[in-house]
Amino acid sequence: MRTRFAPSPSGHLHLGHLYSAHLASELARDLGGECSLRIEDIDQNRCSSSYEEDLKEDLNALGLQFQGPILRQSERYPHYEQALKKLQTASFTYPCFCSRKEIQEELKNLQNAPHGPEGKHYPGTCRDLDPKERTKRIQAGAEHCWRFHSERAASILPKLTFTDIHHGLIAADPTLLGDLIIARKDIGTSYHLAVVVDDFEQQITHVVRGDDLLASTHLHRYLQEILKFSAPIYLHHPLVCDPDGKRLAKRDQARSLRELFEAGWQPDQIWKLLAHMPHSEKLR
Ligand code: GLU
């Protein structure tokens, strides 16, 4: 059994991260496995090594320990490129030349824009471009990202499911979030592609993360199928809220772990801020 905690060093850690890290390491402990640390820093403009150092220090101060080597995504672009090629070869991606502004304009003009749990979907402008037109634009150096052809996945691939320890067996819907970006124009990969490749290559058997990523797992399950990767078991946990069940608004709870330390909080006082969350009985 192997799980991971996978923060992005694009800012300081918050209580939500701490809760996720706690649940992942508890699960590893309960199942006699390992929990490793993965640094999700594909977006080099937003991430920094000083945030990485800070987060390691914060986790350490809170008594969280990880096993095995630390995997840093910014060192693994060739792995993502290889996976992207497989998706392209199997025609599950297409190049998209739209700017953000163009997409917004197009969605504004659409009567019934396709939408899902996270808002409006990409309207599909570049989905059916003529292959010759695509090649011409790419050869002319037009900027483009690569999107997932969700309808093709839905029509060709078998119906898939994934198992979630909290939510049970879930029927995956590749169209739930529409044609998401698999490879961004600036970095050649995306959160979705990198996480699926790394979870497989690191032999992660259990993925622990917040409910805000549950919808993404529908896509991940289909990417795993196309890439011939086995699917891990998931545990999507509730997002950390105030003790009264509302969004984190109370001053202390909304502060980063670093701010709490700087204000003189001790680790056990910080852990107590999570005491109202489910499965927090084993908090240090
Ligand atoms: N890097 C993601 C985050 O910080 C977590 C991704 C995951 O656990 O799959 O929200």
PDB file of C-alpha atoms and ligand atoms in Angstrom:
ATOM      1  CA  MET A   1       0.000   0.000   0.000  1.00  0.00           C
ATOM      2  CA  ARG A   2       1.356   3.409  -0.912  1.00  0.00           C
ATOM      3  CA  THR A   3      -0.214   6.837  -0.764  1.00  0.00           C
ATOM      4  CA  ARG A   4       1.084  10.373  -1.126  1.00  0.00           C
ATOM      5  CA  PHE A   5       0.623  13.937  -0.037  1.00  0.00           C
ATOM      6  CA  ALA A   6       1.016  16.189  -3.073  1.00  0.00           C
ATOM      7  CA  PRO A   7       1.038  19.914  -2.314  1.00  0.00           C
ATOM      8  CA  SER A   8       1.853  22.672  -4.803  1.00  0.00           C
ATOM      9  CA  PRO A   9       4.540  25.064  -3.569  1.00  0.00           C
ATOM     10  CA  SER A  10       2.655  28.066  -4.946  1.00  0.00           C
ATOM     11  CA  GLY A  11       1.921  29.448  -1.504  1.00  0.00           C
ATOM     12  CA  HIS A  12       1.943  28.442   2.130  1.00  0.00           C
ATOM     13  CA  LEU A  13       0.072  25.420   3.445  1.00  0.00           C
ATOM     14  CA  HIS A  14      -3.294  25.839   5.142  1.00  0.00           C
ATOM     15  CA  LEU A  15      -5.352  23.690   7.481  1.00  0.00           C
ATOM     16  CA  GLY A  16      -6.899  21.925   4.480  1.00  0.00           C
ATOM     17  CA  HIS A  17      -3.461  20.682   3.442  1.00  0.00           C
ATOM     18  CA  LEU A  18      -2.718  19.570   6.973  1.00  0.00           C
ATOM     19  CA  TYR A  19      -5.970  17.599   7.122  1.00  0.00           C
ATOM     20  CA  SER A  20      -5.188  15.892   3.810  1.00  0.00           C
ATOM     21  CA  ALA A  21      -1.637  15.059   4.895  1.00  0.00           C
ATOM     22  CA  HIS A  22      -2.949  13.714   8.197  1.00  0.00           C
ATOM     23  CA  LEU A  23      -5.564  11.462   6.562  1.00  0.00           C
ATOM     24  CA  ALA A  24      -3.033  10.159   4.045  1.00  0.00           C
ATOM     25  CA  SER A  25      -0.451   9.308   6.666  1.00  0.00           C
ATOM     26  CA  GLU A  26      -3.065   7.744   8.967  1.00  0.00           C
ATOM     27  CA  LEU A  27      -4.350   5.582   6.125  1.00  0.00           C
ATOM     28  CA  ALA A  28      -0.791   4.456   5.375  1.00  0.00           C
ATOM     29  CA  ARG A  29      -0.253   3.675   9.031  1.00  0.00           C
ATOM     30  CA  ASP A  30      -3.540   1.752   9.336  1.00  0.00           C
ATOM     31  CA  LEU A  31      -2.822  -0.317   6.243  1.00  0.00           C
ATOM     32  CA  GLY A  32       0.857  -0.873   7.006  1.00  0.00           C
ATOM     33  CA  GLY A  33       1.959   1.096   3.957  1.00  0.00           C
ATOM     34  CA  GLU A  34       3.895   4.209   3.082  1.00  0.00           C
ATOM     35  CA  CYS A  35       3.023   7.826   2.486  1.00  0.00           C
ATOM     36  CA  SER A  36       5.393   9.842   0.336  1.00  0.00           C
ATOM     37  CA  LEU A  37       5.689  13.528  -0.401  1.00  0.00           C
ATOM     38  CA  ARG A  38       5.282  14.775  -3.959  1.00  0.00           C
ATOM     39  CA  ILE A  39       5.947  18.360  -4.922  1.00  0.00           C
ATOM     40  CA  GLU A  40       3.487  19.447  -7.621  1.00  0.00           C
ATOM     41  CA  ASP A  41       5.419  22.290  -9.184  1.00  0.00           C
ATOM     42  CA  ILE A  42       4.737  21.959 -12.913  1.00  0.00           C
ATOM     43  CA  ASP A  43       3.764  25.626 -13.016  1.00  0.00           C
ATOM     44  CA  GLN A  44       7.197  27.144 -12.520  1.00  0.00           C
ATOM     45  CA  ASN A  45       5.821  30.676 -12.721  1.00  0.00           C
ATOM     46  CA  ARG A  46       3.640  30.163  -9.670  1.00  0.00           C
ATOM     47  CA  CYS A  47       5.790  27.775  -7.646  1.00  0.00           C
ATOM     48  CA  SER A  48       9.042  28.470  -5.856  1.00  0.00           C
ATOM     49  CA  SER A  49      11.685  26.506  -4.014  1.00  0.00           C
ATOM     50  CA  SER A  50      11.322  28.794  -1.014  1.00  0.00           C
ATOM     51  CA  TYR A  51       7.654  27.758  -0.654  1.00  0.00           C
ATOM     52  CA  GLU A  52       8.842  24.169  -0.976  1.00  0.00           C
ATOM     53  CA  GLU A  53      11.341  24.653   1.836  1.00  0.00           C
ATOM     54  CA  ASP A  54       8.690  26.358   3.964  1.00  0.00           C
ATOM     55  CA  LEU A  55       6.149  23.616   3.470  1.00  0.00           C
ATOM     56  CA  LYS A  56       8.642  20.913   4.408  1.00  0.00           C
ATOM     57  CA  GLU A  57       9.532  22.855   7.519  1.00  0.00           C
ATOM     58  CA  ASP A  58       5.860  23.346   8.474  1.00  0.00           C
ATOM     59  CA  LEU A  59       5.039  19.661   7.981  1.00  0.00           C
ATOM     60  CA  ASN A  60       8.063  18.649   9.977  1.00  0.00           C
ATOM     61  CA  ALA A  61       7.175  21.020  12.811  1.00  0.00           C
ATOM     62  CA  LEU A  62       3.711  19.441  12.915  1.00  0.00           C
ATOM     63  CA  GLY A  63       5.236  15.982  13.266  1.00  0.00           C
ATOM     64  CA  LEU A  64       4.345  14.694   9.805  1.00  0.00           C
ATOM     65  CA  GLN A  65       6.843  12.337   8.284  1.00  0.00           C
ATOM     66  CA  PHE A  66       6.952  10.887   4.818  1.00  0.00           C
ATOM     67  CA  GLN A  67       8.633   7.806   3.434  1.00  0.00           C
ATOM     68  CA  GLY A  68      10.791   7.320   0.371  1.00  0.00           C
ATOM     69  CA  PRO A  69      12.277   9.884  -1.960  1.00  0.00           C
ATOM     70  CA  ILE A  70      10.503  13.182  -2.678  1.00  0.00           C
ATOM     71  CA  LEU A  71       9.235  13.343  -6.240  1.00  0.00           C
ATOM     72  CA  ARG A  72       9.344  16.765  -7.860  1.00  0.00           C
ATOM     73  CA  GLN A  73       7.092  17.158 -10.908  1.00  0.00           C
ATOM     74  CA  SER A  74       9.229  19.875 -12.482  1.00  0.00           C
ATOM     75  CA  GLU A  75      11.907  17.212 -13.016  1.00  0.00           C
ATOM     76  CA  ARG A  76       9.554  14.945 -14.919  1.00  0.00           C
ATOM     77  CA  TYR A  77       8.333  16.811 -18.011  1.00  0.00           C
ATOM     78  CA  PRO A  78       9.620  14.066 -20.404  1.00  0.00           C
ATOM     79  CA  HIS A  79       7.352  11.527 -18.668  1.00  0.00           C
ATOM     80  CA  TYR A  80       4.306  13.735 -19.225  1.00  0.00           C
ATOM     81  CA  GLU A  81       5.306  14.348 -22.827  1.00  0.00           C
ATOM     82  CA  GLN A  82       5.456  10.635 -23.470  1.00  0.00           C
ATOM     83  CA  ALA A  83       1.982  10.105 -21.995  1.00  0.00           C
ATOM     84  CA  LEU A  84       0.632  13.029 -24.015  1.00  0.00           C
ATOM     85  CA  LYS A  85       1.973  11.410 -27.185  1.00  0.00           C
ATOM     86  CA  LYS A  86       0.047   8.232 -26.386  1.00  0.00           C
ATOM     87  CA  LEU A  87      -3.175  10.200 -25.918  1.00  0.00           C
ATOM     88  CA  GLN A  88      -2.537  12.080 -29.161  1.00  0.00           C
ATOM     89  CA  THR A  89      -1.776   8.912 -31.104  1.00  0.00           C
ATOM     90  CA  ALA A  90      -5.029   7.380 -29.898  1.00  0.00           C
ATOM     91  CA  SER A  91      -6.870  10.581 -30.978  1.00  0.00           C
ATOM     92  CA  PHE A  92      -8.190  11.353 -27.509  1.00  0.00           C
ATOM     93  CA  THR A  93      -6.797  14.873 -27.653  1.00  0.00           C
ATOM     94  CA  TYR A  94      -7.046  17.733 -30.110  1.00  0.00           C
ATOM     95  CA  PRO A  95      -5.160  21.015 -30.399  1.00  0.00           C
ATOM     96  CA  CYS A  96      -7.090  24.066 -29.286  1.00  0.00           C
ATOM     97  CA  PHE A  97      -6.059  27.497 -30.534  1.00  0.00           C
ATOM     98  CA  CYS A  98      -8.636  29.543 -28.619  1.00  0.00           C
ATOM     99  CA  SER A  99      -7.597  32.272 -26.225  1.00  0.00           C
ATOM    100  CA  ARG A 100      -9.374  32.579 -22.898  1.00  0.00           C
ATOM    101  CA  LYS A 101     -11.095  35.697 -24.159  1.00  0.00           C
ATOM    102  CA  GLU A 102     -12.341  33.987 -27.308  1.00  0.00           C
ATOM    103  CA  ILE A 103     -13.811  31.170 -25.235  1.00  0.00           C
ATOM    104  CA  GLN A 104     -15.603  33.626 -22.968  1.00  0.00           C
ATOM    105  CA  GLU A 105     -17.028  35.489 -25.964  1.00  0.00           C
ATOM    106  CA  GLU A 106     -18.213  32.282 -27.552  1.00  0.00           C
ATOM    107  CA  LEU A 107     -19.854  31.073 -24.332  1.00  0.00           C
ATOM    108  CA  LYS A 108     -21.618  34.419 -23.938  1.00  0.00           C
ATOM    109  CA  ASN A 109     -23.193  34.026 -27.364  1.00  0.00           C
ATOM    110  CA  LEU A 110     -24.327  30.459 -26.801  1.00  0.00           C
ATOM    111  CA  GLN A 111     -27.907  29.934 -25.679  1.00  0.00           C
ATOM    112  CA  ASN A 112     -27.348  26.596 -24.010  1.00  0.00           C
ATOM    113  CA  ALA A 113     -23.677  26.461 -23.191  1.00  0.00           C
ATOM    114  CA  PRO A 114     -22.687  22.992 -22.031  1.00  0.00           C
ATOM    115  CA  HIS A 115     -21.972  22.999 -18.327  1.00  0.00           C
ATOM    116  CA  GLY A 116     -21.239  20.754 -15.356  1.00  0.00           C
ATOM    117  CA  PRO A 117     -20.489  20.868 -11.650  1.00  0.00           C
ATOM    118  CA  GLU A 118     -17.685  23.375 -12.163  1.00  0.00           C
ATOM    119  CA  GLY A 119     -19.435  25.762 -14.513  1.00  0.00           C
ATOM    120  CA  LYS A 120     -19.501  26.122 -18.250  1.00  0.00           C
ATOM    121  CA  HIS A 121     -17.543  23.732 -20.425  1.00  0.00           C
ATOM    122  CA  TYR A 122     -15.263  24.602 -23.296  1.00  0.00           C
ATOM    123  CA  PRO A 123     -17.710  25.114 -26.192  1.00  0.00           C
ATOM    124  CA  GLY A 124     -15.817  22.784 -28.556  1.00  0.00           C
ATOM    125  CA  THR A 125     -14.751  25.447 -31.064  1.00  0.00           C
ATOM    126  CA  CYS A 126     -11.563  23.610 -32.145  1.00  0.00           C
ATOM    127  CA  ARG A 127     -12.903  20.077 -31.690  1.00  0.00           C
ATOM    128  CA  ASP A 128     -13.835  19.480 -35.293  1.00  0.00           C
ATOM    129  CA  LEU A 129     -11.267  21.587 -37.089  1.00  0.00           C
ATOM    130  CA  ASP A 130     -10.123  20.123 -40.359  1.00  0.00           C
ATOM    131  CA  PRO A 131      -6.903  18.107 -39.791  1.00  0.00           C
ATOM    132  CA  LYS A 132      -5.186  20.047 -42.594  1.00  0.00           C
ATOM    133  CA  GLU A 133      -6.138  23.320 -40.942  1.00  0.00           C
ATOM    134  CA  ARG A 134      -4.707  22.078 -37.642  1.00  0.00           C
ATOM    135  CA  THR A 135      -1.402  21.108 -39.212  1.00  0.00           C
ATOM    136  CA  LYS A 136      -1.224  24.417 -41.049  1.00  0.00           C
ATOM    137  CA  ARG A 137      -1.769  26.422 -37.882  1.00  0.00           C
ATOM    138  CA  ILE A 138       0.688  24.387 -35.849  1.00  0.00           C
ATOM    139  CA  GLN A 139       3.336  24.655 -38.555  1.00  0.00           C
ATOM    140  CA  ALA A 140       2.765  28.410 -38.673  1.00  0.00           C
ATOM    141  CA  GLY A 141       3.615  28.485 -34.963  1.00  0.00           C
ATOM    142  CA  ALA A 142       0.109  29.196 -33.637  1.00  0.00           C
ATOM    143  CA  GLU A 143      -0.046  28.815 -29.859  1.00  0.00           C
ATOM    144  CA  HIS A 144      -2.176  25.892 -28.783  1.00  0.00           C
ATOM    145  CA  CYS A 145      -2.991  23.654 -25.884  1.00  0.00           C
ATOM    146  CA  TRP A 146      -4.227  20.064 -26.110  1.00  0.00           C
ATOM    147  CA  ARG A 147      -7.725  19.192 -24.921  1.00  0.00           C
ATOM    148  CA  PHE A 148      -9.339  15.911 -23.990  1.00  0.00           C
ATOM    149  CA  HIS A 149     -11.883  14.687 -26.512  1.00  0.00           C
ATOM    150  CA  SER A 150     -14.434  13.723 -23.892  1.00  0.00           C
ATOM    151  CA  GLU A 151     -17.198  12.668 -26.259  1.00  0.00           C
ATOM    152  CA  ARG A 152     -14.878  10.345 -28.121  1.00  0.00           C
ATOM    153  CA  ALA A 153     -13.895   8.767 -24.801  1.00  0.00           C
ATOM    154  CA  ALA A 154     -17.565   8.369 -23.863  1.00  0.00           C
ATOM    155  CA  SER A 155     -18.478   6.766 -27.163  1.00  0.00           C
ATOM    156  CA  ILE A 156     -15.495   4.456 -27.644  1.00  0.00           C
ATOM    157  CA  LEU A 157     -14.318   3.389 -24.219  1.00  0.00           C
ATOM    158  CA  PRO A 158     -16.160   1.036 -21.882  1.00  0.00           C
ATOM    159  CA  LYS A 159     -18.066   2.441 -18.919  1.00  0.00           C
ATOM    160  CA  LEU A 160     -15.615   2.754 -16.048  1.00  0.00           C
ATOM    161  CA  THR A 161     -15.944   3.071 -12.296  1.00  0.00           C
ATOM    162  CA  PHE A 162     -13.695   4.028  -9.438  1.00  0.00           C
ATOM    163  CA  THR A 163     -13.789   3.116  -5.786  1.00  0.00           C
ATOM    164  CA  ASP A 164     -13.789   5.789  -3.130  1.00  0.00           C
ATOM    165  CA  ILE A 165     -13.481   4.864   0.531  1.00  0.00           C
ATOM    166  CA  HIS A 166     -15.899   7.620   1.571  1.00  0.00           C
ATOM    167  CA  HIS A 167     -18.208   7.843  -1.428  1.00  0.00           C
ATOM    168  CA  GLY A 168     -18.389   4.194  -2.506  1.00  0.00           C
ATOM    169  CA  LEU A 169     -18.369   2.921  -6.086  1.00  0.00           C
ATOM    170  CA  ILE A 170     -18.700   5.781  -8.566  1.00  0.00           C
ATOM    171  CA  ALA A 171     -19.559   5.524 -12.260  1.00  0.00           C
ATOM    172  CA  ALA A 172     -16.975   7.690 -14.038  1.00  0.00           C
ATOM    173  CA  ASP A 173     -18.304  10.130 -16.620  1.00  0.00           C
ATOM    174  CA  PRO A 174     -15.624  11.351 -19.037  1.00  0.00           C
ATOM    175  CA  THR A 175     -17.836  14.255 -20.118  1.00  0.00           C
ATOM    176  CA  LEU A 176     -18.496  15.576 -16.605  1.00  0.00           C
ATOM    177  CA  LEU A 177     -16.095  18.520 -16.972  1.00  0.00           C
ATOM    178  CA  GLY A 178     -16.143  18.724 -20.761  1.00  0.00           C
ATOM    179  CA  ASP A 179     -13.002  18.881 -22.892  1.00  0.00           C
ATOM    180  CA  LEU A 180     -10.475  19.816 -20.235  1.00  0.00           C
ATOM    181  CA  ILE A 181      -6.929  20.917 -21.015  1.00  0.00           C
ATOM    182  CA  ILE A 182      -4.519  17.983 -20.866  1.00  0.00           C
ATOM    183  CA  ALA A 183      -1.429  19.928 -21.919  1.00  0.00           C
ATOM    184  CA  ARG A 184      -1.202  23.672 -21.415  1.00  0.00           C
ATOM    185  CA  LYS A 185       0.389  25.778 -24.105  1.00  0.00           C
ATOM    186  CA  ASP A 186       3.020  27.152 -21.723  1.00  0.00           C
ATOM    187  CA  ILE A 187       4.139  23.995 -19.903  1.00  0.00           C
ATOM    188  CA  GLY A 188       3.109  21.098 -22.145  1.00  0.00           C
ATOM    189  CA  THR A 189       1.292  19.268 -19.372  1.00  0.00           C
ATOM    190  CA  SER A 190      -1.461  19.873 -16.841  1.00  0.00           C
ATOM    191  CA  TYR A 191      -2.333  18.925 -13.296  1.00  0.00           C
ATOM    192  CA  HIS A 192      -4.536  16.113 -14.661  1.00  0.00           C
ATOM    193  CA  LEU A 193      -1.912  14.502 -16.858  1.00  0.00           C
ATOM    194  CA  ALA A 194       0.942  14.861 -14.363  1.00  0.00           C
ATOM    195  CA  VAL A 195      -1.042  13.434 -11.451  1.00  0.00           C
ATOM    196  CA  VAL A 196      -2.222  10.396 -13.418  1.00  0.00           C
ATOM    197  CA  VAL A 197       1.276   9.643 -14.729  1.00  0.00           C
ATOM    198  CA  ASP A 198       2.930  10.092 -11.349  1.00  0.00           C
ATOM    199  CA  ASP A 199       0.381   8.111  -9.359  1.00  0.00           C
ATOM    200  CA  PHE A 200       0.952   5.220 -11.732  1.00  0.00           C
ATOM    201  CA  GLU A 201       4.729   5.455 -11.951  1.00  0.00           C
ATOM    202  CA  GLN A 202       5.046   5.857  -8.194  1.00  0.00           C
ATOM    203  CA  GLN A 203       2.801   2.812  -7.742  1.00  0.00           C
ATOM    204  CA  ILE A 204       0.351   4.747  -5.624  1.00  0.00           C
ATOM    205  CA  THR A 205      -2.389   2.370  -4.494  1.00  0.00           C
ATOM    206  CA  HIS A 206      -4.461   4.947  -2.547  1.00  0.00           C
ATOM    207  CA  VAL A 207      -5.058   8.574  -3.496  1.00  0.00           C
ATOM    208  CA  VAL A 208      -6.154  10.811  -0.619  1.00  0.00           C
ATOM    209  CA  ARG A 209      -7.297  14.335  -1.492  1.00  0.00           C
ATOM    210  CA  GLY A 210     -10.103  16.838  -0.990  1.00  0.00           C
ATOM    211  CA  ASP A 211     -13.645  16.596  -2.353  1.00  0.00           C
ATOM    212  CA  ASP A 212     -12.848  19.595  -4.592  1.00  0.00           C
ATOM    213  CA  LEU A 213     -10.955  17.149  -6.822  1.00  0.00           C
ATOM    214  CA  LEU A 214     -13.648  14.456  -6.960  1.00  0.00           C
ATOM    215  CA  ALA A 215     -14.990  15.698 -10.323  1.00  0.00           C
ATOM    216  CA  SER A 216     -11.461  15.572 -11.794  1.00  0.00           C
ATOM    217  CA  THR A 217     -11.189  11.901 -10.872  1.00  0.00           C
ATOM    218  CA  HIS A 218     -13.808  11.113 -13.541  1.00  0.00           C
ATOM    219  CA  LEU A 219     -11.341  12.370 -16.148  1.00  0.00           C
ATOM    220  CA  HIS A 220      -8.367  10.739 -14.423  1.00  0.00           C
ATOM    221  CA  ARG A 221     -10.069   7.359 -14.557  1.00  0.00           C
ATOM    222  CA  TYR A 222     -10.435   7.645 -18.336  1.00  0.00           C
ATOM    223  CA  LEU A 223      -6.852   8.840 -18.793  1.00  0.00           C
ATOM    224  CA  GLN A 224      -5.715   5.772 -16.833  1.00  0.00           C
ATOM    225  CA  GLU A 225      -7.733   3.520 -19.130  1.00  0.00           C
ATOM    226  CA  ILE A 226      -6.283   5.041 -22.308  1.00  0.00           C
ATOM    227  CA  LEU A 227      -2.745   4.939 -20.916  1.00  0.00           C
ATOM    228  CA  LYS A 228      -3.278   1.367 -19.676  1.00  0.00           C
ATOM    229  CA  PHE A 229      -2.606   2.350 -16.061  1.00  0.00           C
ATOM    230  CA  SER A 230      -4.230   0.525 -13.171  1.00  0.00           C
ATOM    231  CA  ALA A 231      -6.601   2.661 -11.078  1.00  0.00           C
ATOM    232  CA  PRO A 232      -5.816   3.431  -7.439  1.00  0.00           C
ATOM    233  CA  ILE A 233      -8.425   3.422  -4.687  1.00  0.00           C
ATOM    234  CA  TYR A 234      -9.531   6.959  -3.792  1.00  0.00           C
ATOM    235  CA  LEU A 235     -10.385   8.717  -0.592  1.00  0.00           C
ATOM    236  CA  HIS A 236     -11.860  12.151  -1.262  1.00  0.00           C
ATOM    237  CA  HIS A 237     -12.332  13.875   2.065  1.00  0.00           C
ATOM    238  CA  PRO A 238     -14.590  16.750   3.066  1.00  0.00           C
ATOM    239  CA  LEU A 239     -13.025  20.183   2.820  1.00  0.00           C
ATOM    240  CA  VAL A 240     -11.993  21.716   6.097  1.00  0.00           C
ATOM    241  CA  CYS A 241     -14.690  24.007   7.427  1.00  0.00           C
ATOM    242  CA  ASP A 242     -15.281  26.042  10.561  1.00  0.00           C
ATOM    243  CA  PRO A 243     -16.621  24.108  13.577  1.00  0.00           C
ATOM    244  CA  ASP A 244     -20.084  25.459  12.697  1.00  0.00           C
ATOM    245  CA  GLY A 245     -19.840  23.806   9.289  1.00  0.00           C
ATOM    246  CA  LYS A 246     -19.363  26.976   7.263  1.00  0.00           C
ATOM    247  CA  ARG A 247     -16.527  27.903   4.930  1.00  0.00           C
ATOM    248  CA  LEU A 248     -13.272  28.766   6.670  1.00  0.00           C
ATOM    249  CA  ALA A 249     -13.835  32.343   7.631  1.00  0.00           C
ATOM    250  CA  LYS A 250     -12.763  32.558  11.216  1.00  0.00           C
ATOM    251  CA  ARG A 251      -9.530  34.383  11.432  1.00  0.00           C
ATOM    252  CA  ASP A 252      -7.329  31.662  12.896  1.00  0.00           C
ATOM    253  CA  GLN A 253      -8.648  28.888  10.708  1.00  0.00           C
ATOM    254  CA  ALA A 254      -8.174  30.814   7.501  1.00  0.00           C
ATOM    255  CA  ARG A 255      -4.556  31.691   8.264  1.00  0.00           C
ATOM    256  CA  SER A 256      -1.705  29.693   6.745  1.00  0.00           C
ATOM    257  CA  LEU A 257       0.207  27.307   9.000  1.00  0.00           C
ATOM    258  CA  ARG A 258       3.189  29.604   8.659  1.00  0.00           C
ATOM    259  CA  GLU A 259       1.198  32.599   9.866  1.00  0.00           C
ATOM    260  CA  LEU A 260      -0.016  30.600  12.833  1.00  0.00           C
ATOM    261  CA  PHE A 261       3.552  29.577  13.725  1.00  0.00           C
ATOM    262  CA  GLU A 262       4.720  33.144  13.335  1.00  0.00           C
ATOM    263  CA  ALA A 263       1.964  34.280  15.649  1.00  0.00           C
ATOM    264  CA  GLY A 264       3.334  31.905  18.285  1.00  0.00           C
ATOM    265  CA  TRP A 265       0.960  28.944  17.903  1.00  0.00           C
ATOM    266  CA  GLN A 266       2.265  25.574  19.095  1.00  0.00           C
ATOM    267  CA  PRO A 267       1.758  22.435  16.968  1.00  0.00           C
ATOM    268  CA  ASP A 268      -0.807  20.924  19.348  1.00  0.00           C
ATOM    269  CA  GLN A 269      -2.872  24.128  19.248  1.00  0.00           C
ATOM    270  CA  ILE A 270      -2.860  23.997  15.447  1.00  0.00           C
ATOM    271  CA  TRP A 271      -3.917  20.330  15.419  1.00  0.00           C
ATOM    272  CA  LYS A 272      -6.823  21.221  17.706  1.00  0.00           C
ATOM    273  CA  LEU A 273      -8.215  23.483  14.980  1.00  0.00           C
ATOM    274  CA  LEU A 274      -9.024  20.282  13.079  1.00  0.00           C
ATOM    275  CA  ALA A 275     -10.626  18.475  16.015  1.00  0.00           C
ATOM    276  CA  HIS A 276     -14.179  18.934  14.648  1.00  0.00           C
ATOM    277  CA  MET A 277     -13.356  17.272  11.316  1.00  0.00           C
ATOM    278  CA  PRO A 278     -14.279  13.608  10.626  1.00  0.00           C
ATOM    279  CA  HIS A 279     -11.575  11.014  11.354  1.00  0.00           C
ATOM    280  CA  SER A 280      -9.554  13.492  13.329  1.00  0.00           C
ATOM    281  CA  GLU A 281      -9.631  11.328  16.456  1.00  0.00           C
ATOM    282  CA  LYS A 282      -6.055  10.250  15.827  1.00  0.00           C
ATOM    283  CA  LEU A 283      -4.726  13.790  15.474  1.00  0.00           C
ATOM    284  CA  ARG A 284      -1.398  14.227  17.115  1.00  0.00           C
TER     285      ARG A 284
HETATM  286  N1  GLU B   1      -1.504  19.433  -5.892  1.00  0.00           N
HETATM  287  C1  GLU B   1      -2.883  19.348  -5.562  1.00  0.00           C
HETATM  288  C2  GLU B   1      -3.241  20.423  -4.540  1.00  0.00           C
HETATM  289  O1  GLU B   1      -2.343  20.997  -3.917  1.00  0.00           O
HETATM  290  C3  GLU B   1      -3.285  18.004  -4.978  1.00  0.00           C
HETATM  291  C4  GLU B   1      -3.432  17.018  -6.044  1.00  0.00           C
HETATM  292  C5  GLU B   1      -3.783  15.610  -5.645  1.00  0.00           C
HETATM  293  O2  GLU B   1      -3.677  15.247  -4.474  1.00  0.00           O
HETATM  294  O3  GLU B   1      -4.123  14.868  -6.544  1.00  0.00           O
HETATM  295  O4  GLU B   1      -4.403  20.695  -4.390  1.00  0.00           O
END
